[in-house]
Short mmCIF file of C-alpha atoms in Angstrom, two decimals:
data_model
loop_
_atom_site.label_atom_id
_atom_site.label_comp_id
_atom_site.label_asym_id
_atom_site.label_seq_id
_atom_site.Cartn_x
_atom_site.Cartn_y
_atom_site.Cartn_z
CA LYS A 1194 -21.95 -273.66 -73.02
CA TRP A 1195 -21.40 -271.27 -70.15
CA ARG A 1196 -23.31 -270.92 -66.91
CA SER A 1197 -22.43 -269.66 -63.46
CA VAL A 1198 -21.55 -272.24 -60.82
CA ALA A 1199 -21.03 -271.32 -57.19
CA SER A 1200 -21.33 -273.25 -53.95
CA GLY A 1201 -20.17 -272.88 -50.39
CA GLY A 1202 -18.81 -269.39 -50.94
CA TYR A 1203 -16.31 -270.36 -53.60
CA SER A 1204 -16.71 -270.73 -57.33
CA ASP A 1205 -14.83 -272.56 -59.99
CA SER A 1206 -14.93 -273.79 -63.53
CA ILE A 1207 -15.82 -277.36 -64.43
CA VAL A 1208 -14.96 -278.86 -67.77
CA ASP A 1209 -16.76 -281.95 -69.06
CA HIS A 1210 -15.09 -283.83 -71.88
CA HIS A 1211 -16.52 -286.63 -74.00
CA GLN A 1212 -14.72 -289.12 -76.17
CA GLY A 1213 -15.44 -288.83 -79.88
CA ALA A 1214 -15.01 -291.40 -82.63
CA SER A 1215 -12.67 -294.32 -82.03
CA MET A 1216 -9.07 -293.92 -83.12
CA LYS A 1217 -6.65 -296.44 -84.48
CA LYS A 1218 -4.29 -297.85 -81.87
CA THR A 1219 -1.36 -296.67 -83.91
CA PHE A 1220 -2.12 -293.06 -82.98
CA SER A 1221 0.09 -291.71 -80.22
CA LEU A 1222 -1.51 -290.82 -76.90
CA LEU A 1223 -0.91 -287.15 -77.53
CA THR A 1224 -2.55 -287.30 -80.95
CA LEU A 1225 -5.54 -289.12 -79.53
CA ALA A 1226 -5.90 -286.67 -76.66
CA ALA A 1227 -5.77 -283.68 -79.00
CA ALA A 1228 -8.44 -285.19 -81.19
CA LEU A 1229 -10.70 -285.97 -78.25
CA ALA A 1230 -10.25 -282.51 -76.78
CA ALA A 1231 -11.93 -281.01 -79.81
CA SER A 1232 -15.28 -282.24 -78.47
CA VAL A 1233 -14.94 -280.59 -75.05
CA SER A 1234 -17.80 -278.48 -73.74
CA ILE A 1235 -17.58 -276.04 -70.84
CA VAL A 1236 -20.46 -276.90 -68.52
CA GLY A 1237 -19.65 -274.49 -65.74
CA CYS A 1238 -17.62 -271.31 -65.49
CA SER A 1239 -17.56 -268.32 -63.22
CA GLY A 1240 -15.47 -265.20 -62.98
CA SER A 1241 -13.54 -263.68 -65.84
CA SER A 1242 -12.84 -265.28 -69.18
CA SER A 1243 -9.59 -267.13 -69.87
CA SER A 1244 -8.11 -264.13 -71.65
CA SER A 1245 -8.47 -261.83 -68.63
CA ASP A 1246 -5.24 -260.57 -67.06
CA ASP A 1247 -6.78 -260.38 -63.57
CA VAL A 1248 -7.39 -264.13 -63.19
CA ILE A 1249 -4.88 -266.88 -62.46
CA LYS A 1250 -6.15 -270.28 -63.55
CA ILE A 1251 -5.23 -273.44 -61.68
CA GLY A 1252 -6.30 -276.69 -63.27
CA VAL A 1253 -7.79 -279.43 -61.10
CA PHE A 1254 -6.93 -282.71 -62.83
CA GLU A 1255 -8.85 -285.40 -60.96
CA PRO A 1256 -11.01 -288.51 -61.41
CA LEU A 1257 -14.46 -287.37 -60.27
CA THR A 1258 -16.23 -290.38 -61.75
CA GLY A 1259 -15.22 -294.00 -62.33
CA ALA A 1260 -13.31 -296.40 -60.08
CA ASN A 1261 -11.23 -293.64 -58.43
CA GLY A 1262 -14.00 -291.05 -58.20
CA ALA A 1263 -14.19 -290.95 -54.40
CA GLY A 1264 -10.44 -290.38 -54.13
CA GLY A 1265 -10.48 -287.58 -56.67
CA ALA A 1266 -13.43 -285.96 -54.91
CA ASP A 1267 -11.60 -286.05 -51.58
CA GLU A 1268 -8.53 -284.33 -53.05
CA TYR A 1269 -10.82 -281.78 -54.69
CA ASP A 1270 -12.49 -281.03 -51.33
CA GLY A 1271 -9.12 -280.03 -49.90
CA ILE A 1272 -8.28 -277.92 -52.95
CA LYS A 1273 -11.67 -276.17 -52.85
CA LEU A 1274 -11.27 -275.36 -49.17
CA ALA A 1275 -7.82 -273.85 -49.74
CA ASN A 1276 -9.19 -271.82 -52.64
CA LYS A 1277 -12.05 -270.54 -50.49
CA LEU A 1278 -9.68 -269.47 -47.72
CA SER A 1279 -7.00 -268.09 -50.08
CA PRO A 1280 -8.88 -266.96 -53.21
CA GLU A 1281 -6.34 -264.41 -54.45
CA VAL A 1282 -2.63 -264.05 -55.09
CA LEU A 1283 -0.68 -261.07 -56.47
CA GLY A 1284 -3.94 -259.13 -56.33
CA LYS A 1285 -5.63 -261.50 -58.78
CA LYS A 1286 -8.47 -263.97 -58.36
CA VAL A 1287 -7.50 -267.64 -58.48
CA GLN A 1288 -9.97 -269.60 -60.58
CA LEU A 1289 -10.11 -273.39 -60.36
CA VAL A 1290 -10.66 -275.09 -63.72
CA VAL A 1291 -11.85 -278.62 -63.03
CA VAL A 1292 -11.63 -281.54 -65.43
CA ASP A 1293 -12.82 -285.08 -64.75
CA ASN A 1294 -10.29 -287.58 -66.06
CA LYS A 1295 -12.85 -290.33 -65.39
CA SER A 1296 -10.37 -292.79 -63.81
CA ASP A 1297 -9.18 -293.70 -67.31
CA LYS A 1298 -5.71 -293.26 -68.82
CA VAL A 1299 -6.93 -292.15 -72.26
CA GLU A 1300 -9.47 -289.77 -70.72
CA ALA A 1301 -6.69 -288.47 -68.47
CA ALA A 1302 -4.59 -287.54 -71.52
CA ASN A 1303 -7.69 -285.90 -72.97
CA ALA A 1304 -8.33 -283.93 -69.77
CA ALA A 1305 -4.69 -282.82 -69.60
CA THR A 1306 -4.91 -281.57 -73.18
CA VAL A 1307 -7.99 -279.52 -72.30
CA LEU A 1308 -6.20 -277.84 -69.41
CA ALA A 1309 -2.98 -277.20 -71.34
CA GLN A 1310 -4.23 -276.29 -74.81
CA LYS A 1311 -7.78 -275.01 -74.42
CA GLU A 1312 -7.93 -273.57 -70.92
CA LYS A 1313 -4.24 -272.55 -70.88
CA VAL A 1314 -4.02 -272.84 -67.11
CA ASN A 1315 -1.06 -271.46 -65.18
CA ALA A 1316 -0.53 -274.60 -63.09
CA VAL A 1317 -2.18 -277.97 -62.43
CA LEU A 1318 -3.07 -279.95 -59.29
CA GLY A 1319 -3.55 -283.76 -59.37
CA SER A 1320 -4.23 -286.49 -60.16
CA TRP A 1321 -5.34 -289.07 -57.64
CA GLY A 1322 -3.89 -292.24 -59.15
CA SER A 1323 -0.32 -292.47 -60.39
CA SER A 1324 -1.36 -294.02 -63.72
CA LEU A 1325 -3.61 -291.03 -64.43
CA SER A 1326 -0.88 -288.55 -63.49
CA MET A 1327 1.56 -290.40 -65.75
CA ALA A 1328 -0.92 -290.21 -68.63
CA GLY A 1329 -1.16 -286.44 -68.31
CA GLY A 1330 2.48 -285.77 -67.53
CA PRO A 1331 3.89 -285.61 -71.09
CA ILE A 1332 1.16 -283.16 -72.09
CA PHE A 1333 1.89 -280.78 -69.23
CA ALA A 1334 5.62 -281.03 -69.95
CA GLU A 1335 5.14 -280.28 -73.65
CA ALA A 1336 3.04 -277.22 -72.75
CA LYS A 1337 5.61 -276.22 -70.07
CA ILE A 1338 2.93 -276.02 -67.38
CA PRO A 1339 3.91 -277.12 -63.86
CA ALA A 1340 1.80 -279.86 -62.30
CA VAL A 1341 1.78 -280.85 -58.63
CA ALA A 1342 0.63 -284.37 -57.77
CA VAL A 1343 -1.35 -284.45 -54.55
CA SER A 1344 -1.08 -288.13 -53.60
CA ALA A 1345 0.38 -289.92 -56.64
CA THR A 1346 3.22 -291.94 -55.11
CA ASN A 1347 4.71 -293.91 -58.02
CA PRO A 1348 8.27 -292.69 -58.77
CA ALA A 1349 7.55 -292.55 -62.52
CA VAL A 1350 5.16 -289.60 -62.06
CA THR A 1351 8.03 -287.14 -61.64
CA LYS A 1352 10.95 -289.13 -63.06
CA GLY A 1353 12.22 -287.55 -66.26
CA ASN A 1354 9.48 -284.90 -66.23
CA ASP A 1355 10.86 -281.49 -65.25
CA PHE A 1356 7.34 -280.07 -64.92
CA TYR A 1357 5.82 -282.61 -62.52
CA PHE A 1358 6.19 -282.18 -58.74
CA ARG A 1359 4.52 -283.81 -55.75
CA VAL A 1360 3.72 -283.04 -52.10
CA CYS A 1361 3.55 -286.66 -50.89
CA PHE A 1362 6.07 -289.42 -50.21
CA LEU A 1363 7.04 -292.06 -52.80
CA ASP A 1364 6.27 -295.76 -53.00
CA PRO A 1365 9.88 -296.92 -52.44
CA PHE A 1366 9.63 -295.33 -49.00
CA GLN A 1367 6.04 -296.43 -48.40
CA GLY A 1368 6.77 -300.02 -49.44
CA THR A 1369 9.90 -300.14 -47.30
CA VAL A 1370 8.24 -298.87 -44.11
CA GLY A 1371 5.25 -301.15 -44.75
CA ALA A 1372 7.52 -304.18 -44.92
CA ALA A 1373 9.36 -303.05 -41.80
CA TYR A 1374 6.06 -302.65 -39.94
CA ALA A 1375 4.95 -306.15 -40.95
CA PHE A 1376 8.28 -307.69 -39.92
CA ASN A 1377 9.09 -305.70 -36.77
CA GLU A 1378 5.70 -304.83 -35.32
CA LEU A 1379 3.50 -307.69 -36.52
CA LYS A 1380 6.32 -310.28 -36.33
CA ALA A 1381 5.27 -311.69 -39.70
CA LYS A 1382 7.23 -314.61 -41.12
CA LYS A 1383 5.02 -315.49 -44.08
CA VAL A 1384 3.38 -312.88 -46.32
CA ALA A 1385 0.99 -313.12 -49.25
CA ILE A 1386 0.71 -310.34 -51.84
CA ILE A 1387 -2.45 -309.30 -53.69
CA ARG A 1388 -1.87 -306.83 -56.55
CA GLU A 1389 -4.24 -304.77 -58.65
CA VAL A 1390 -2.23 -305.66 -61.72
CA SER A 1391 -3.84 -303.01 -63.96
CA ASN A 1392 -2.76 -300.27 -61.52
CA ASP A 1393 0.84 -298.97 -61.70
CA TYR A 1394 0.59 -297.78 -58.09
CA SER A 1395 -0.36 -301.21 -56.76
CA VAL A 1396 2.22 -303.15 -58.76
CA GLY A 1397 5.04 -300.75 -57.88
CA LEU A 1398 4.20 -300.56 -54.17
CA ALA A 1399 3.95 -304.35 -53.93
CA LYS A 1400 7.42 -304.73 -55.47
CA PHE A 1401 9.03 -302.32 -53.00
CA PHE A 1402 7.32 -304.12 -50.11
CA VAL A 1403 8.41 -307.57 -51.32
CA ASP A 1404 12.02 -306.54 -51.92
CA HIS A 1405 12.40 -305.09 -48.44
CA PHE A 1406 10.53 -307.84 -46.61
CA VAL A 1407 12.71 -310.53 -48.18
CA LYS A 1408 15.79 -308.50 -47.21
CA LEU A 1409 14.61 -308.09 -43.61
CA SER A 1410 13.61 -311.71 -43.18
CA GLY A 1411 16.61 -313.16 -44.98
CA ASP A 1412 14.22 -315.72 -46.44
CA GLU A 1413 13.71 -315.87 -50.21
CA LYS A 1414 10.57 -317.94 -49.57
CA ALA A 1415 8.99 -315.47 -47.13
CA ILE A 1416 6.51 -314.38 -49.81
CA VAL A 1417 4.36 -317.50 -49.89
CA ALA A 1418 1.87 -316.44 -52.58
CA THR A 1419 1.15 -313.67 -55.05
CA ALA A 1420 -2.29 -313.09 -56.58
CA ASP A 1421 -3.43 -310.59 -59.20
CA TYR A 1422 -6.73 -308.99 -60.15
CA ASN A 1423 -7.95 -306.17 -62.39
CA THR A 1424 -9.59 -302.87 -61.49
CA GLY A 1425 -13.33 -303.38 -61.26
CA ASP A 1426 -13.21 -307.06 -60.32
CA GLN A 1427 -15.65 -308.09 -57.58
CA ASP A 1428 -15.09 -311.80 -57.04
CA PHE A 1429 -11.75 -312.73 -55.46
CA SER A 1430 -12.64 -316.19 -54.20
CA ALA A 1431 -10.19 -318.03 -56.47
CA GLN A 1432 -7.21 -315.88 -55.43
CA LEU A 1433 -8.13 -316.04 -51.73
CA THR A 1434 -8.78 -319.80 -51.73
CA ASN A 1435 -5.29 -320.31 -53.12
CA ILE A 1436 -3.73 -317.95 -50.57
CA LYS A 1437 -5.55 -319.56 -47.63
CA GLN A 1438 -3.66 -322.85 -47.99
CA PHE A 1439 -0.35 -321.09 -47.28
CA GLU A 1440 -1.59 -319.64 -43.95
CA PRO A 1441 0.17 -316.26 -44.25
CA ASP A 1442 0.66 -314.09 -41.18
CA VAL A 1443 0.10 -310.91 -43.20
CA ILE A 1444 -1.52 -310.11 -46.53
CA PHE A 1445 -0.20 -306.99 -48.24
CA ALA A 1446 -2.82 -305.79 -50.71
CA PRO A 1447 -2.18 -302.26 -51.97
CA GLY A 1448 -4.90 -301.31 -54.41
CA ASN A 1449 -8.01 -299.27 -54.96
CA TYR A 1450 -10.24 -298.81 -51.91
CA THR A 1451 -13.35 -300.56 -53.26
CA GLU A 1452 -11.69 -303.73 -54.50
CA SER A 1453 -9.44 -303.88 -51.43
CA ALA A 1454 -12.39 -303.66 -49.03
CA LEU A 1455 -14.18 -306.42 -50.98
CA ILE A 1456 -11.05 -308.59 -50.83
CA ILE A 1457 -10.92 -308.29 -47.04
CA LYS A 1458 -14.64 -309.04 -46.68
CA GLN A 1459 -14.35 -312.14 -48.83
CA ALA A 1460 -11.18 -313.23 -47.02
CA ARG A 1461 -12.95 -313.08 -43.68
CA ASP A 1462 -15.88 -315.03 -45.12
CA LEU A 1463 -13.40 -317.75 -46.12
CA GLY A 1464 -11.98 -317.88 -42.61
CA ILE A 1465 -8.68 -316.13 -43.39
CA THR A 1466 -7.45 -314.46 -40.21
CA ALA A 1467 -4.20 -312.88 -41.47
CA LYS A 1468 -3.58 -309.19 -40.81
CA PHE A 1469 -4.22 -307.02 -43.87
CA ILE A 1470 -1.90 -304.11 -44.68
CA GLY A 1471 -2.50 -301.60 -47.46
CA GLY A 1472 -1.19 -298.31 -48.75
CA ASP A 1473 -2.55 -294.80 -48.83
CA GLY A 1474 -5.22 -295.82 -51.36
CA TRP A 1475 -7.19 -297.33 -48.48
CA ASP A 1476 -7.25 -294.14 -46.42
CA ILE A 1477 -10.66 -292.99 -47.53
CA ASN A 1478 -14.16 -293.22 -46.05
CA ALA A 1479 -15.34 -295.33 -48.98
CA PHE A 1480 -13.01 -298.12 -47.81
CA LEU A 1481 -14.75 -298.15 -44.42
CA GLU A 1482 -18.20 -297.98 -45.99
CA VAL A 1483 -17.61 -300.86 -48.39
CA GLY A 1484 -15.71 -303.03 -45.92
CA GLY A 1485 -17.85 -302.49 -42.85
CA ALA A 1486 -16.98 -304.68 -39.86
CA ALA A 1487 -14.70 -306.87 -42.00
CA VAL A 1488 -12.00 -304.17 -42.26
CA GLU A 1489 -11.66 -303.77 -38.48
CA GLY A 1490 -7.97 -304.12 -37.65
CA ALA A 1491 -6.77 -303.36 -41.18
CA ILE A 1492 -3.53 -301.36 -41.18
CA VAL A 1493 -2.88 -298.48 -43.57
CA SER A 1494 0.25 -296.48 -44.40
CA THR A 1495 -0.75 -292.95 -45.30
CA PHE A 1496 0.04 -289.23 -45.17
CA PHE A 1497 -1.91 -287.64 -42.33
CA ALA A 1498 -3.82 -288.41 -39.13
CA ASN A 1499 -6.75 -286.21 -38.14
CA ASP A 1500 -6.52 -287.27 -34.50
CA VAL A 1501 -2.89 -286.11 -34.16
CA PRO A 1502 -2.41 -282.52 -35.47
CA ILE A 1503 1.28 -281.93 -36.13
CA ASN A 1504 1.45 -278.13 -36.37
CA LYS A 1505 -0.69 -274.99 -36.33
CA THR A 1506 -1.51 -275.37 -40.03
CA SER A 1507 -2.86 -278.86 -39.27
CA GLU A 1508 -5.05 -277.47 -36.51
CA ALA A 1509 -6.39 -274.68 -38.74
CA PHE A 1510 -7.04 -277.10 -41.60
CA LEU A 1511 -8.90 -279.58 -39.39
CA LYS A 1512 -11.14 -276.87 -37.95
CA SER A 1513 -11.87 -275.32 -41.36
CA PHE A 1514 -12.55 -278.68 -43.02
CA ARG A 1515 -14.89 -279.83 -40.28
CA ASP A 1516 -16.74 -276.51 -40.35
CA GLU A 1517 -17.03 -276.55 -44.14
CA TYR A 1518 -17.93 -280.18 -44.82
CA LYS A 1519 -19.29 -281.43 -41.46
CA LYS A 1520 -17.14 -284.54 -41.62
CA GLU A 1521 -13.63 -285.76 -40.87
CA PRO A 1522 -11.01 -285.03 -43.55
CA PRO A 1523 -9.32 -287.92 -45.34
CA ALA A 1524 -5.54 -287.65 -45.65
CA VAL A 1525 -5.65 -286.75 -49.35
CA ALA A 1526 -7.87 -283.75 -48.60
CA ALA A 1527 -5.07 -282.39 -46.41
CA LEU A 1528 -2.61 -282.95 -49.25
CA GLY A 1529 -4.96 -281.26 -51.74
CA TYR A 1530 -5.14 -278.28 -49.41
CA ASP A 1531 -1.34 -278.22 -49.13
CA ALA A 1532 -0.75 -278.61 -52.88
CA TYR A 1533 -2.88 -275.55 -53.64
CA LEU A 1534 -1.05 -273.46 -51.04
CA VAL A 1535 2.36 -274.64 -52.28
CA VAL A 1536 1.48 -273.39 -55.76
CA LEU A 1537 0.26 -270.05 -54.37
CA ASP A 1538 3.47 -269.75 -52.37
CA ALA A 1539 5.49 -270.35 -55.55
CA ILE A 1540 3.50 -267.68 -57.40
CA LYS A 1541 4.17 -265.20 -54.59
CA ARG A 1542 7.90 -265.94 -54.53
CA ALA A 1543 8.12 -265.76 -58.32
CA ASN A 1544 6.04 -262.56 -58.28
CA SER A 1545 4.56 -263.93 -61.47
CA ALA A 1546 1.87 -266.29 -62.75
CA GLU A 1547 3.89 -267.29 -65.81
CA PRO A 1548 4.00 -271.11 -65.78
CA GLN A 1549 7.77 -271.42 -66.23
CA LYS A 1550 8.44 -268.93 -63.43
CA ILE A 1551 6.04 -270.87 -61.17
CA ARG A 1552 7.97 -274.01 -62.05
CA GLU A 1553 11.28 -272.43 -61.09
CA ALA A 1554 9.86 -271.22 -57.78
CA LEU A 1555 8.46 -274.69 -57.02
CA THR A 1556 11.97 -276.15 -57.30
CA GLN A 1557 13.02 -273.81 -54.49
CA THR A 1558 10.22 -274.76 -52.07
CA LYS A 1559 11.79 -275.35 -48.68
CA ASP A 1560 10.33 -275.92 -45.20
CA PHE A 1561 6.82 -274.93 -46.29
CA GLU A 1562 4.49 -275.65 -43.38
CA GLY A 1563 1.61 -277.71 -44.74
CA SER A 1564 -1.28 -279.28 -42.87
CA ALA A 1565 0.24 -282.73 -43.50
CA GLY A 1566 3.75 -281.67 -42.50
CA SER A 1567 6.70 -279.63 -43.70
CA ILE A 1568 7.31 -279.69 -47.45
CA THR A 1569 10.71 -279.34 -49.09
CA ILE A 1570 10.95 -280.13 -52.80
CA ASN A 1571 14.15 -282.03 -53.58
CA ALA A 1572 16.18 -282.16 -56.79
CA GLU A 1573 13.91 -284.89 -58.22
CA ARG A 1574 10.86 -282.65 -57.61
CA ASN A 1575 9.62 -284.93 -54.83
CA ALA A 1576 8.77 -284.14 -51.22
CA ASP A 1577 10.62 -285.89 -48.42
CA LYS A 1578 7.74 -286.75 -46.08
CA ALA A 1579 7.07 -289.03 -43.13
CA ALA A 1580 4.58 -291.89 -43.31
CA VAL A 1581 1.72 -292.31 -40.86
CA PHE A 1582 0.33 -295.71 -39.88
CA LYS A 1583 -3.33 -296.06 -38.94
CA THR A 1584 -5.60 -298.94 -38.08
CA VAL A 1585 -9.36 -299.31 -38.36
CA LYS A 1586 -10.99 -299.38 -34.94
CA ASP A 1587 -14.73 -299.11 -34.28
CA GLY A 1588 -15.32 -298.11 -37.88
CA LYS A 1589 -12.79 -295.26 -37.87
CA PHE A 1590 -9.14 -294.73 -38.79
CA VAL A 1591 -7.03 -294.42 -35.64
CA PHE A 1592 -3.40 -293.23 -35.47
CA LEU A 1593 -0.73 -295.84 -34.68
CA THR A 1594 2.67 -294.29 -35.34
CA THR A 1595 4.75 -292.02 -37.58
CA VAL A 1596 7.82 -293.18 -39.50
CA LYS A 1597 10.26 -290.57 -40.84
CA PRO A 1598 12.50 -291.03 -43.90
#
């Protein structure tokens, strides 16, 4: 089904995909995704058809519903803004083709198949959530379509995949600077870890934090407790009651924003006074909304601080975002904005919209001024970026410091 969709001066294409009959577990992920893609319906499209030579199609591969929906929507806001301000390249219209990967790994493979095989996009942006990016990665690689992760920080997103890039830092760096902040700034001696065990991002980031904190402290017993939960859980009383007896100075709990905010609320209700530190997954308004007063003082490592513009592109982005959406931009919106512009820059330098030529140009990205800082893509297709630390004060994220690689 086709119908025109336009809002806020920009227009794009939205693809809705629905899972069909159940498949045997012995099917490969690619086989399953291809089968599911057969039931896709186009619920919104504007501009020229996919066969037109005057349109360049960029896929937006994000969770717009499900547990990660708010994060995906924030990245999409940044991408939409960039598309509105820079709607053409090489004299052609840039059309966004949006798929909802529904915060689910199987649906993510399905959504990636839609973009690669049905929509035949020239490049892809996303996904929020490393696990979702990793689910789509093999499909983009097989189709030889370059994908740029906006905020997916797990090393496995780009490792071994010549077609996946990213514009954010990696978890080994984020975990290391988080541990250093806990040890050096907060003077922590005892730390408890709470992991979202069903989330590759959370498990990986926790490991990098633990390894570096033990190294800094010189104490193999510095991690006094480790607790696990699954995405979607709402009651953490058992894990927190166990942790409380160890009286940690800091609790490192990298995970999804909703569950993390609930963990902190329940910890405070139990009388736990330890400082909470989390990763970039907390840097979203939904974390503040769910956590309320309980998340005051929480510390977050992230990508961008709206109260400290770092260059002219930052200033322009902040003004445009506030004018467009009448709210403060989350860090991942800045990265979404940057990811779109990095792809357009690659298309310009390649003087071509052919996916493999875009890929080659992306590998040569150097000193690109983004709203969240300068971007240089290294040999592993990752960006070497600084980390920003924020704290929650009076219901808002407030800048603390910047740590460079």
